[in-house]
Short mmCIF file of C-alpha atoms (C1' of nucleotides) in Angstrom, two decimals:
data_model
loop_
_atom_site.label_atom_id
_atom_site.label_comp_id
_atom_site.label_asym_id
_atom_site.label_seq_id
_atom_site.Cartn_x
_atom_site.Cartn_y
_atom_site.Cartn_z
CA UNK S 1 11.15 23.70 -19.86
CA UNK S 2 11.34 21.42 -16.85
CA UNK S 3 11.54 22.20 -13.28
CA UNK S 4 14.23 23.51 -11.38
CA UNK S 5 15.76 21.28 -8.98
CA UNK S 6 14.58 21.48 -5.37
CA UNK S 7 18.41 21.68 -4.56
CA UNK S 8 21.87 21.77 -5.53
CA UNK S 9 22.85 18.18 -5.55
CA UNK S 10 26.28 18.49 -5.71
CA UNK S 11 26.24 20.00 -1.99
CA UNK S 12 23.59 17.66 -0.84
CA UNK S 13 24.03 14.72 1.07
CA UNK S 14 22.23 11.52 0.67
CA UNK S 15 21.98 8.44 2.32
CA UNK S 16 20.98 7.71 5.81
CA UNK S 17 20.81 10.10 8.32
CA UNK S 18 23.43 10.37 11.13
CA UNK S 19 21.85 10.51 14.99
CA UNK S 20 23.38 14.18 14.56
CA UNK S 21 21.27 15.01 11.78
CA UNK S 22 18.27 13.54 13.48
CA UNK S 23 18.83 15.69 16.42
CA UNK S 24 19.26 18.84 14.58
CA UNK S 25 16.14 18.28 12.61
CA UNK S 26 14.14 17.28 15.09
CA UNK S 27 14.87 20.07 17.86
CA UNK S 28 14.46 22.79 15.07
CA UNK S 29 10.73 21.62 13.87
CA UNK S 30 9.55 21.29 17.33
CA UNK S 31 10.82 24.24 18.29
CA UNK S 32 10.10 26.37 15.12
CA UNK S 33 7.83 23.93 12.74
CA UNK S 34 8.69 23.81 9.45
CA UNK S 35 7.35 27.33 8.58
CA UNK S 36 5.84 26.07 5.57
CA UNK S 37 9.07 25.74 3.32
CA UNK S 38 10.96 22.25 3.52
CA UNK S 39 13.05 24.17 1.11
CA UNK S 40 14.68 26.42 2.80
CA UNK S 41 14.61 24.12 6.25
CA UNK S 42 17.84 22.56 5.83
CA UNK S 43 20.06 25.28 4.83
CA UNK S 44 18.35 27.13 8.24
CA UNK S 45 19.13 24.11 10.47
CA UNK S 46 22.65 23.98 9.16
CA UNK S 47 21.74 20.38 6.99
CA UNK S 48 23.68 19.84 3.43
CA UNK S 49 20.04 17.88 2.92
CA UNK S 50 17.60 18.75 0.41
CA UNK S 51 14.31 19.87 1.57
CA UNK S 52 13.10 16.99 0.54
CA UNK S 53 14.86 14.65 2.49
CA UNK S 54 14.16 16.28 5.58
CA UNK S 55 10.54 16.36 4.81
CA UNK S 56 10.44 13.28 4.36
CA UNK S 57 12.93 11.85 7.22
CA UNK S 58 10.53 14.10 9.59
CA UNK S 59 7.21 12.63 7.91
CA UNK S 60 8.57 9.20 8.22
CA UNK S 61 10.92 8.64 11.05
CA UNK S 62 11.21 11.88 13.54
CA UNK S 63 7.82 12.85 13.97
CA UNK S 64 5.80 12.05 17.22
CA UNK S 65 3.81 9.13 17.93
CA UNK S 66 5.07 7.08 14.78
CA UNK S 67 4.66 3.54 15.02
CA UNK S 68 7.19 1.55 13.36
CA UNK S 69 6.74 -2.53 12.79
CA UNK S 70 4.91 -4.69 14.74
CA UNK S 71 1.76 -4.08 12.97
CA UNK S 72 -1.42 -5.51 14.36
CA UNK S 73 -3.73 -8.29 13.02
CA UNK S 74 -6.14 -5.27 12.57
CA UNK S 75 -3.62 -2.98 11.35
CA UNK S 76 -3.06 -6.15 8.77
CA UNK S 77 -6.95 -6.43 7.94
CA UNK S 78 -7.54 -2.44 7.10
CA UNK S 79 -4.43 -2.62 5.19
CA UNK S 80 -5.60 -5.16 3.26
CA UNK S 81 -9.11 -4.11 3.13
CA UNK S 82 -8.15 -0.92 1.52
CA UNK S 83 -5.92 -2.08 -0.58
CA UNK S 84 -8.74 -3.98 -2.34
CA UNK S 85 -10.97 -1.34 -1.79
CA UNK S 86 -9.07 1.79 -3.14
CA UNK S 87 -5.71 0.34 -4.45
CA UNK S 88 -2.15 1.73 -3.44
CA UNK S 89 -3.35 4.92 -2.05
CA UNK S 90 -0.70 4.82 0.92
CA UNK S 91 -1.04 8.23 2.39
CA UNK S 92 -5.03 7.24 2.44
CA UNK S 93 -4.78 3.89 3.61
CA UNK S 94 -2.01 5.52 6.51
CA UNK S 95 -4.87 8.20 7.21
CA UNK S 96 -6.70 5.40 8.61
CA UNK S 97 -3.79 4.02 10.50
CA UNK S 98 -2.97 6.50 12.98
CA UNK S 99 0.93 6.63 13.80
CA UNK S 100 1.85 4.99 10.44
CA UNK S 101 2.93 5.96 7.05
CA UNK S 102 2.14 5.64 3.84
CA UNK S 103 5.99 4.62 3.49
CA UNK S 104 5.73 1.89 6.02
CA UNK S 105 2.26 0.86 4.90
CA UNK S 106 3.56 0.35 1.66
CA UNK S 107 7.15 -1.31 2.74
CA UNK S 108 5.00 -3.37 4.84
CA UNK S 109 2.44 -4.58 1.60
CA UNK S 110 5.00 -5.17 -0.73
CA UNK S 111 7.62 -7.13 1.70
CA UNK S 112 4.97 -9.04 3.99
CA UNK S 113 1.30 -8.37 3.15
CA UNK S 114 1.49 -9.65 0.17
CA UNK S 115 3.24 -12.75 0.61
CA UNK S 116 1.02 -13.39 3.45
CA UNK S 117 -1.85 -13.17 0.80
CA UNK S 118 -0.18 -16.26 -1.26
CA UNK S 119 0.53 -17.88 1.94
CA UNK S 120 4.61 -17.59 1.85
CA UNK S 121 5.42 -18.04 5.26
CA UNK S 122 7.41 -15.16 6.43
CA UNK S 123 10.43 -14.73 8.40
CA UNK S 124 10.75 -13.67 12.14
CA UNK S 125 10.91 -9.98 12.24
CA UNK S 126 14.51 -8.85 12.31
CA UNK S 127 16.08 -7.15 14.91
CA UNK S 128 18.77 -5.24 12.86
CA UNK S 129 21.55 -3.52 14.76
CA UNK S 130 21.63 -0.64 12.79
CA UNK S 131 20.95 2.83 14.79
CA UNK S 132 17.45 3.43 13.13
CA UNK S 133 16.30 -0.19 14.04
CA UNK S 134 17.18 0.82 17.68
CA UNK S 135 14.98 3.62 17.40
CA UNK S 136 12.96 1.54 16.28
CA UNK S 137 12.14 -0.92 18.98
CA UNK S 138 11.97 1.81 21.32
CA UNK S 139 9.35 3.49 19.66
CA UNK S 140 8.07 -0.33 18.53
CA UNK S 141 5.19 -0.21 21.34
CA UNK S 142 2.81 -2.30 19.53
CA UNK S 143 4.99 -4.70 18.19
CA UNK S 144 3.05 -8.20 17.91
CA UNK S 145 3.92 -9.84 21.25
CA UNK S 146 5.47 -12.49 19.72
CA UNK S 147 5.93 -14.11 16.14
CA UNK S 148 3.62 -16.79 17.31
CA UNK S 149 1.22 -14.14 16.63
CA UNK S 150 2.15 -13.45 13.22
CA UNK S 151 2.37 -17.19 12.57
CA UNK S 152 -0.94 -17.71 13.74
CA UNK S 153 -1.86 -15.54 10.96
CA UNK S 154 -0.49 -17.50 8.74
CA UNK S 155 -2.21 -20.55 9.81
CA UNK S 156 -5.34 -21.87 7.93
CA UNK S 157 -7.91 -23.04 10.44
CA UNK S 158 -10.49 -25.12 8.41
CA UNK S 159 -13.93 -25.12 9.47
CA UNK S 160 -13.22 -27.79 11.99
CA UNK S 161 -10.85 -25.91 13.68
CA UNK S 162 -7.84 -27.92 13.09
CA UNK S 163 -4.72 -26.30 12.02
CA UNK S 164 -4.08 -27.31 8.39
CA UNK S 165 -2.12 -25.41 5.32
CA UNK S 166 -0.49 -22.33 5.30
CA UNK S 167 -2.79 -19.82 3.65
CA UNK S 168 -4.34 -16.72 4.15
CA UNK S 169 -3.48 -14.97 7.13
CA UNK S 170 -5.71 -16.39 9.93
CA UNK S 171 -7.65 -13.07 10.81
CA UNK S 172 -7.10 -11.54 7.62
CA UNK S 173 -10.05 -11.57 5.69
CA UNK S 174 -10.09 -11.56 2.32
CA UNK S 175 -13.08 -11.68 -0.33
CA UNK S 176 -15.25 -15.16 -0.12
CA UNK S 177 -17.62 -16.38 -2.66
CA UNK S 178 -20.34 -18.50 -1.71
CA UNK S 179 -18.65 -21.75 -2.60
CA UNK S 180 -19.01 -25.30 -1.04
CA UNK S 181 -16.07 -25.56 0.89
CA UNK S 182 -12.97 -26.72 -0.37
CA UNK S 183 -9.62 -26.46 1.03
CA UNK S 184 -7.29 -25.52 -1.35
CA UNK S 185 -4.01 -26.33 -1.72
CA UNK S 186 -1.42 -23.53 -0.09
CA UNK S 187 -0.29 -21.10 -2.95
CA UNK S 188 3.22 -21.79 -3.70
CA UNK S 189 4.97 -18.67 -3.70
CA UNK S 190 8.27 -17.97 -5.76
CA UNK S 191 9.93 -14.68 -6.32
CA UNK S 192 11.27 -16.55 -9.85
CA UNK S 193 8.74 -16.49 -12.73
CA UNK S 194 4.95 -16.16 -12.27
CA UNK S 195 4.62 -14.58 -9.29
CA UNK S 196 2.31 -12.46 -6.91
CA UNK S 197 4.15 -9.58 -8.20
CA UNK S 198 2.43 -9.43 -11.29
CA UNK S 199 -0.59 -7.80 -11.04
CA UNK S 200 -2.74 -9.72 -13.34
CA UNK S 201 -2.10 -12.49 -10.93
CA UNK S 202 -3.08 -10.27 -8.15
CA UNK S 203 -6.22 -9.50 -10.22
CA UNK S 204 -7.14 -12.29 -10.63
CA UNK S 205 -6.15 -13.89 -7.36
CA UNK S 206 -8.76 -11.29 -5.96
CA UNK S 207 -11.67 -11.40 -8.23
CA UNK S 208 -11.54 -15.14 -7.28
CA UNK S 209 -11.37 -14.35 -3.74
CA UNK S 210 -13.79 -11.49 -3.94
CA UNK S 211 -16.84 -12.89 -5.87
CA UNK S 212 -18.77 -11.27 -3.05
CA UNK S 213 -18.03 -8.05 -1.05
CA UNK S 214 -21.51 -7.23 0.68
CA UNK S 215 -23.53 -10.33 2.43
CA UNK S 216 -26.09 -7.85 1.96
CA UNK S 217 -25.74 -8.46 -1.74
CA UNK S 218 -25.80 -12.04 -3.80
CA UNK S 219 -26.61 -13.02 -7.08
CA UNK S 220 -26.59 -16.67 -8.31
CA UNK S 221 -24.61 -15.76 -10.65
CA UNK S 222 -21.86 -15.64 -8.65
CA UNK S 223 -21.74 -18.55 -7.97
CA UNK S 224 -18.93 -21.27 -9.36
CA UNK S 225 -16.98 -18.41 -9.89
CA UNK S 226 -19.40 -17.44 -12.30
CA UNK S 227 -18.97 -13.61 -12.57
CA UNK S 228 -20.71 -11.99 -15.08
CA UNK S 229 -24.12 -10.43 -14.85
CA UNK S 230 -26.35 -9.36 -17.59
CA UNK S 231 -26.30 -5.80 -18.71
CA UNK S 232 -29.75 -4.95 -16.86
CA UNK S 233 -27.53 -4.99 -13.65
CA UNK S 234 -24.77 -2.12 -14.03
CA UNK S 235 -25.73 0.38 -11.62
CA UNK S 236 -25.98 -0.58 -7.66
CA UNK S 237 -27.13 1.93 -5.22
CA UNK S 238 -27.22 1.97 -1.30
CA UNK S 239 -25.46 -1.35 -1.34
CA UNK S 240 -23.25 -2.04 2.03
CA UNK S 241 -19.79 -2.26 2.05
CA UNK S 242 -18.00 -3.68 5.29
CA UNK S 243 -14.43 -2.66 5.69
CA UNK S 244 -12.08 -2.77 9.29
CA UNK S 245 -12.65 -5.09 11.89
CA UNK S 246 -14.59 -5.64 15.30
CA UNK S 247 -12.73 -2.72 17.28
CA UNK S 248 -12.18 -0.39 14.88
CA UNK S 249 -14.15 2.75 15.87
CA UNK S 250 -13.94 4.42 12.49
CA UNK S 251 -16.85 5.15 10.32
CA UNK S 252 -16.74 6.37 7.29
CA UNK S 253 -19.40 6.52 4.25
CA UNK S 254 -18.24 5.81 0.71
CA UNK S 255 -19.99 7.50 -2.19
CA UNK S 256 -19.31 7.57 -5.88
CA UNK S 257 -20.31 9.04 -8.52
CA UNK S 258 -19.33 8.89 -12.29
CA UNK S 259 -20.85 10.94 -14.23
CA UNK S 260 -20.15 13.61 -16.79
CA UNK S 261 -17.05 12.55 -16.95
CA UNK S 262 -16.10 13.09 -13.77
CA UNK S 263 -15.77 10.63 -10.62
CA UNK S 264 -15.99 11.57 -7.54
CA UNK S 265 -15.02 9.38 -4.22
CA UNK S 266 -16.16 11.01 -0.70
CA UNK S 267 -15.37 9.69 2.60
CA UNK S 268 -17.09 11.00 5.40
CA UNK S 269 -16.88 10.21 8.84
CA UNK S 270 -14.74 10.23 12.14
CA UNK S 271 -12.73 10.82 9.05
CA UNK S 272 -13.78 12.91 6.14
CA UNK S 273 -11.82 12.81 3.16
CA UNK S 274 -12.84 14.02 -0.47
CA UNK S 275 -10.90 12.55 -4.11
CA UNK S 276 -11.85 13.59 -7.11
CA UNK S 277 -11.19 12.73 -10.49
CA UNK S 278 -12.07 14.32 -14.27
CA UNK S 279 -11.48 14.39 -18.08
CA UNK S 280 -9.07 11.98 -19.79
CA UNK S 281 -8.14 10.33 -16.64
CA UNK S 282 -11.64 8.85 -16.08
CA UNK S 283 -12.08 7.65 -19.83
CA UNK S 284 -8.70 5.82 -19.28
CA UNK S 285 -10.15 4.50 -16.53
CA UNK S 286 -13.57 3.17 -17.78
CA UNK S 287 -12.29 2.36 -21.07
CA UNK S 288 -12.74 -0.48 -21.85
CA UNK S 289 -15.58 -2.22 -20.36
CA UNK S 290 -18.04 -4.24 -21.66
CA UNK S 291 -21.37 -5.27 -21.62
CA UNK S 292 -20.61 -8.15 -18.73
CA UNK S 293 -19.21 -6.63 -15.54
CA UNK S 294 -18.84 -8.38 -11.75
CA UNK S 295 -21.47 -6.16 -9.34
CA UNK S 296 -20.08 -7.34 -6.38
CA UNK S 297 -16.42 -6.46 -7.28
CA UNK S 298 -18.04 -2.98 -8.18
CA UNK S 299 -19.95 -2.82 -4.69
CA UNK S 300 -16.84 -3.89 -3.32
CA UNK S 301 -14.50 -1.01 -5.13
CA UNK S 302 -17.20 2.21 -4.90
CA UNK S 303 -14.56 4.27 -6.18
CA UNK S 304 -13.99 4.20 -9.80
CA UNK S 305 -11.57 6.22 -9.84
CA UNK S 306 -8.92 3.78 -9.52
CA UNK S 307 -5.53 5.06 -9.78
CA UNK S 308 -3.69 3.35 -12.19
CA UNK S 309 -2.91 -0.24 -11.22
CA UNK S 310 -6.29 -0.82 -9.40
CA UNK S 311 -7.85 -1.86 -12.61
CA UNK S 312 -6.53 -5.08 -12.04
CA UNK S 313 -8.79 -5.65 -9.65
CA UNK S 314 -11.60 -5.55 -11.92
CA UNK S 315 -9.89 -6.67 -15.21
CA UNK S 316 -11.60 -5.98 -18.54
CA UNK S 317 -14.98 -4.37 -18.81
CA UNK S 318 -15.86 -4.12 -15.28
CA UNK S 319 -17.20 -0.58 -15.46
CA UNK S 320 -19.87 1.15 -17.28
CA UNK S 321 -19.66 4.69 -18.14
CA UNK S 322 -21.82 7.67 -17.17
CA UNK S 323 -23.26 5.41 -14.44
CA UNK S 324 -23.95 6.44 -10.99
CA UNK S 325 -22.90 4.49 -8.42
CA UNK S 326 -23.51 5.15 -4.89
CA UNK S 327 -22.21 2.60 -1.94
CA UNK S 328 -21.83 3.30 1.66
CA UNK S 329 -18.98 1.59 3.27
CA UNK S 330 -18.94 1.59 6.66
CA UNK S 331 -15.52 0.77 8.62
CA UNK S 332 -15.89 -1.03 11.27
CA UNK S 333 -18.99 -2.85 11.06
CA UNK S 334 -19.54 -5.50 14.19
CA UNK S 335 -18.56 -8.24 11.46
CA UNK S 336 -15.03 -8.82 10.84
CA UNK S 337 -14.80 -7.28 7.64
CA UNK S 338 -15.61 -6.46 4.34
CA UNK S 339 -15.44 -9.77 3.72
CA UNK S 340 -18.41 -10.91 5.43
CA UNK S 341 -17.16 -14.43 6.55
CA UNK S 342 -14.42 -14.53 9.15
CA UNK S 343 -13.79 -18.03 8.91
CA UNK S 344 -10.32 -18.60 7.62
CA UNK S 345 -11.60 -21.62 5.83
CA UNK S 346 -13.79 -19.25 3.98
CA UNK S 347 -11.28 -17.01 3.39
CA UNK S 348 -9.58 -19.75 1.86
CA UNK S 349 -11.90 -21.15 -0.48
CA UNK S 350 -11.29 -18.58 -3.06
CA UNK S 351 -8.14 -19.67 -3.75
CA UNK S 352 -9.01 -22.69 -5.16
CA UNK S 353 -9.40 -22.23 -8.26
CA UNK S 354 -6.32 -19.88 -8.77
CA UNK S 355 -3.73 -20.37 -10.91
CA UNK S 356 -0.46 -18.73 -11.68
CA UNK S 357 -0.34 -16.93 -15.54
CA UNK S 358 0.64 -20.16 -17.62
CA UNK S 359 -0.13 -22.59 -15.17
CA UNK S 360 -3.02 -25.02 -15.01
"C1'" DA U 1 33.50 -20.60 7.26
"C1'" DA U 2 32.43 -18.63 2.94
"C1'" DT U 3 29.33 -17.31 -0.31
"C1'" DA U 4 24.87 -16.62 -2.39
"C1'" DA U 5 20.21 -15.70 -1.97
"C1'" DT U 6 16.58 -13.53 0.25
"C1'" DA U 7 14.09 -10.21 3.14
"C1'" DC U 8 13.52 -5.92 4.84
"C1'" DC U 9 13.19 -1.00 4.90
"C1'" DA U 10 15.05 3.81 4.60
"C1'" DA U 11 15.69 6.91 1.26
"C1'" DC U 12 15.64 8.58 -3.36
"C1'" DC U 13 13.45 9.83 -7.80
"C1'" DG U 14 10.32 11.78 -10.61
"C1'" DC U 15 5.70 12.88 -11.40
"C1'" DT U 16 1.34 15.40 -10.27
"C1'" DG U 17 -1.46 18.74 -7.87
"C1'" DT U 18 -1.89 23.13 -5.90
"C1'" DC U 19 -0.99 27.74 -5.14
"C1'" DA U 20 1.02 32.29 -5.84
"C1'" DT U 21 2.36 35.58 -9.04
"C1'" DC M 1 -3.89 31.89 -18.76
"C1'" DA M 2 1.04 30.74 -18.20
"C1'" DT M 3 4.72 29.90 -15.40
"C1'" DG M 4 7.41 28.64 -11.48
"C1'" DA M 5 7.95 26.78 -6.92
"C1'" DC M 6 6.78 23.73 -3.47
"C1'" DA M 7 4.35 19.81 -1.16
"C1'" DG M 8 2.85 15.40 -1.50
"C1'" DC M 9 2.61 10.94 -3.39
"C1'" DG M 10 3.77 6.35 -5.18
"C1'" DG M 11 7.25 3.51 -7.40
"C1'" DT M 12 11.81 2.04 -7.16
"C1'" DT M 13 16.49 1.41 -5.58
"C1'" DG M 14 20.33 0.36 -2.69
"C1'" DG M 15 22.29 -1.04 1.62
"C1'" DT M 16 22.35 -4.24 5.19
"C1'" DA M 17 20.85 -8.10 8.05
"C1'" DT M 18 19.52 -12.74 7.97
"C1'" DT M 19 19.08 -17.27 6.16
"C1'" DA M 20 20.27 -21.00 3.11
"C1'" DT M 21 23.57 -23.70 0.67
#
DNA sequence: AATAATACCAACCGCTGTCAT
DNA sequence: CATGACAGCGGTTGGTATTAT
C-alpha cells in the first residue's frame, strides 16, 4: 500500500509563488513558526499550497539570512572540496555554508561548478527581471564584486604567472599528483555527446586530478598516474586530510569506520555531524573491489559510505571490506586546500592526461 | 528582427528515514 | 513489529532570460 498524498492536488497550486503568498508565509512562521507540521501550515495561513511547497519555499527562499548567488571563491573551493570528499550530500555540504542551501548549492554545481571544473567559460551572471531575482539582489550581499572575479577563476595562471588557457578555476583547487609540469590543453566542454555530465567522466576526470589528497601522504606509486598499490597497503590510519581554504574557521575531524558491516562517518567540530550507514547498503557499496585500490583517493574520501553516485570517484575495486579506516580531515588548514598545491598550474596538471569516454 | 540554442534556477517529484501509535 | 504520517533529501523538470545564429 503506498503513501497517502501529503495533499489534495487538485486544490493545490503549483508554480511560483506570488509576492502575496510570500508575505503570507513569511509573517505567519515568524510570528507563529511552523509548529512542527508543514502539513497543516498552509491550510492555517489561508495557502491552496501543499505543505511541502511551503516548506520548502521557506527553507529555500523566505528564511533569514539566505544568501542567494554571488558565491565566493571560497564558497567555490568548499563546494568543491566536498563534493569530492563526500559526494552530492547538499544539505551537508550547505551545513558548511552558512546562509546557503542545499538547493542552491546544488543549482550552483550542476549549472556552474561543474563547467568551471572542465574549464567552459561561463556566462556573466544574469540579472533576470523576474520578482524573485529582485529579491534576489537585494538579499545578494556577497555577490562577487564583479565578473572579473569569476573570470579570474577561470583563468589558468601557469607557474610563471602568465595568464594562459582557460582551465580550472584559478583558486579552486582541485586534486594534484606529483607530476612534472605540463600544461594541458583546456578541456573542451560540449553539452552534445561525451560530456562532464557523465559521471564516469567525472570519475575519472578526478582520480586523474586527485592522485594525491594528503601532502602528508605519497607513494611512488602514484606517480605517472600510476594508481594502484599492492594489497599490503589497504588500511590507512591517522592520515591528514585538508579541506576549505585559508579563512575558513571551521574544523572538523573526519573518522570512518567500516566494519561489521556497518560504516560509520563522524564529523566533529565547530560543527559536529554524525552519518551512518549498515546492512545491504554498505555491501553495495564495497562490492566490488579488488585486490588493487588508490590510498590516496581513499585518504582523500574517509567516508565509505558513499551515497550512490560517489563511487565514481573511486571506480572499480577501490575499497576493501571489513577494513578500518580512520582519517582526520581538518577544514581549514593554513594551506589552501585539500589539495595541497595552490598553484593553478598544479591544479592543472591533472588534466592532462584526461580524455573524454571514446576519445583518445 | 526572428528564431533557436543555451544557461540558469525555482519548484516539483518521489524516495528514504524517523517517529508516534 | 507493522503501519501511517511527516520531514528531509537529492534528482529532475519546466519556465524564463540571455546569447548565438
Amino acid at each position: 500500500m503506498g503513501r497517502a498524498p501529503c495533499c489534495d492536488k487538485a486544490n493545490v497550486k503549483k508554480g511560483p509563488w506570488s509576492p502575496e503568498e510570500d508575505a503570507k508565509l513569511k509573517s505567519y512562521i515568524e510570528k507563529h513558526g511552523t509548529g512542527g507540521n508543514w502539513i497543516a501550515l498552509p491550510q492555517k495561513i489561508g495557502l491552496k499550497r501543499c505543505g511541502k511547497s511551503c516548506r520548502l519555499r521557506w527553507l529555500n527562499y523566505l528564511r533569514p539570512n539566505l544568501k542567494h548567488g554571488g558565491f565566493s571563491e571560497e564558497e567555490d573551493n568548499i563546494i568543491c572540496s566536498l563534493y569530492v570528499s563526500i559526494g552530492s550530500r547538499w544539505s551537508v555540504i550547505a551545513a558548511q555554508l552558512p546562509g546557503r542551501t542545499d538547493n542552491d548549492i546544488k543549482n550552483y554545481w550542476n549549472t556552474r561548478l561543474k563547467k568551471k571544473l572542465l574549464g567552459k567559460h561561463r556566462r556573466e551572471p544574469r540579472n533576470r527581471g523576474n520578482y524573485n531575482s529582485i529579491i534576489k539582489q537585494e538579499s545578494d550581499v556577497n555577490r562577487r564584486s564583479s565578473t572579473d572575479g569569476d573570470s579570474s577563476s577561470l583563468s589558468l595562471v601557469h607557474e610563471n604567472n602568465s595568464t594562459t588557457q582557460q582551465c580550472w578555476p584559478q583558486n579552486i583547487n582541485m586534486p594534484v599528483l606529483p607530476l612534472p609540469l605540463t600544461l594541458p590543453l583546456p578541456l573542451p566542454y560540449t553539452d552534445h555527446g561525451p560530456c562532464f555530465n557523465d559521471q564516469d567522466s567525472i570519475r575519472k576526470l578526478l582520480i586523474k586530478l586527485g592522485g594525491r589528497f594528503s601532502g602528508d601522504y605519497y607513494h611512488p606509486a602514484l606517480d605517472g598516474l600510476n594508481l594502484e598499490l599492492s594489497d599490503g597497503q589497504q588500511s590507512f590510519q591517522d592520515q591528514q586530510l585538508h579541506v576549505g581554504s585559508s579563512s575558513s574557521s571551521v574544523c572538523t575531524t573526519t573518522t570512518v569506520n567500516i566494519s561489521n558491516n556497518e560504516v560509520q562517518f563522524a564529523q566533529s567540530g565547530d560543527q559536529c555531524q554524525y552519518f551512518s550507514a549498515q546492512g545491504s547498503g554498505v555491501n553495495t557499496l564495497l562490492q566490488g573491489h579488488g585486490s588493487n585500490f588508490t590510498p590516496s583517493i581513499e585518504e582523500l574520501v574517509p567516508s565509505s559510505n558513499f551515497p550512490q553516485g560517489l563511487e565514481f570517484l573511486y571506480g572499480e575495486g577501490m575499497i576493501d571490506h571489513n577494513k578500518i579506516i580512520e582519517s582526520t580531515t581538518n577544514w581549514g588548514e593554513t594551506s589552501t586546500s585539500i589539495y595541497h598545491h595552490n598553484s593553478l598550474a598544479s591544479n592543472c596538471q591533472g588534466l592532462e592526461e584526461f580524455s573524454y569516454p571514446g576519445e583518445q
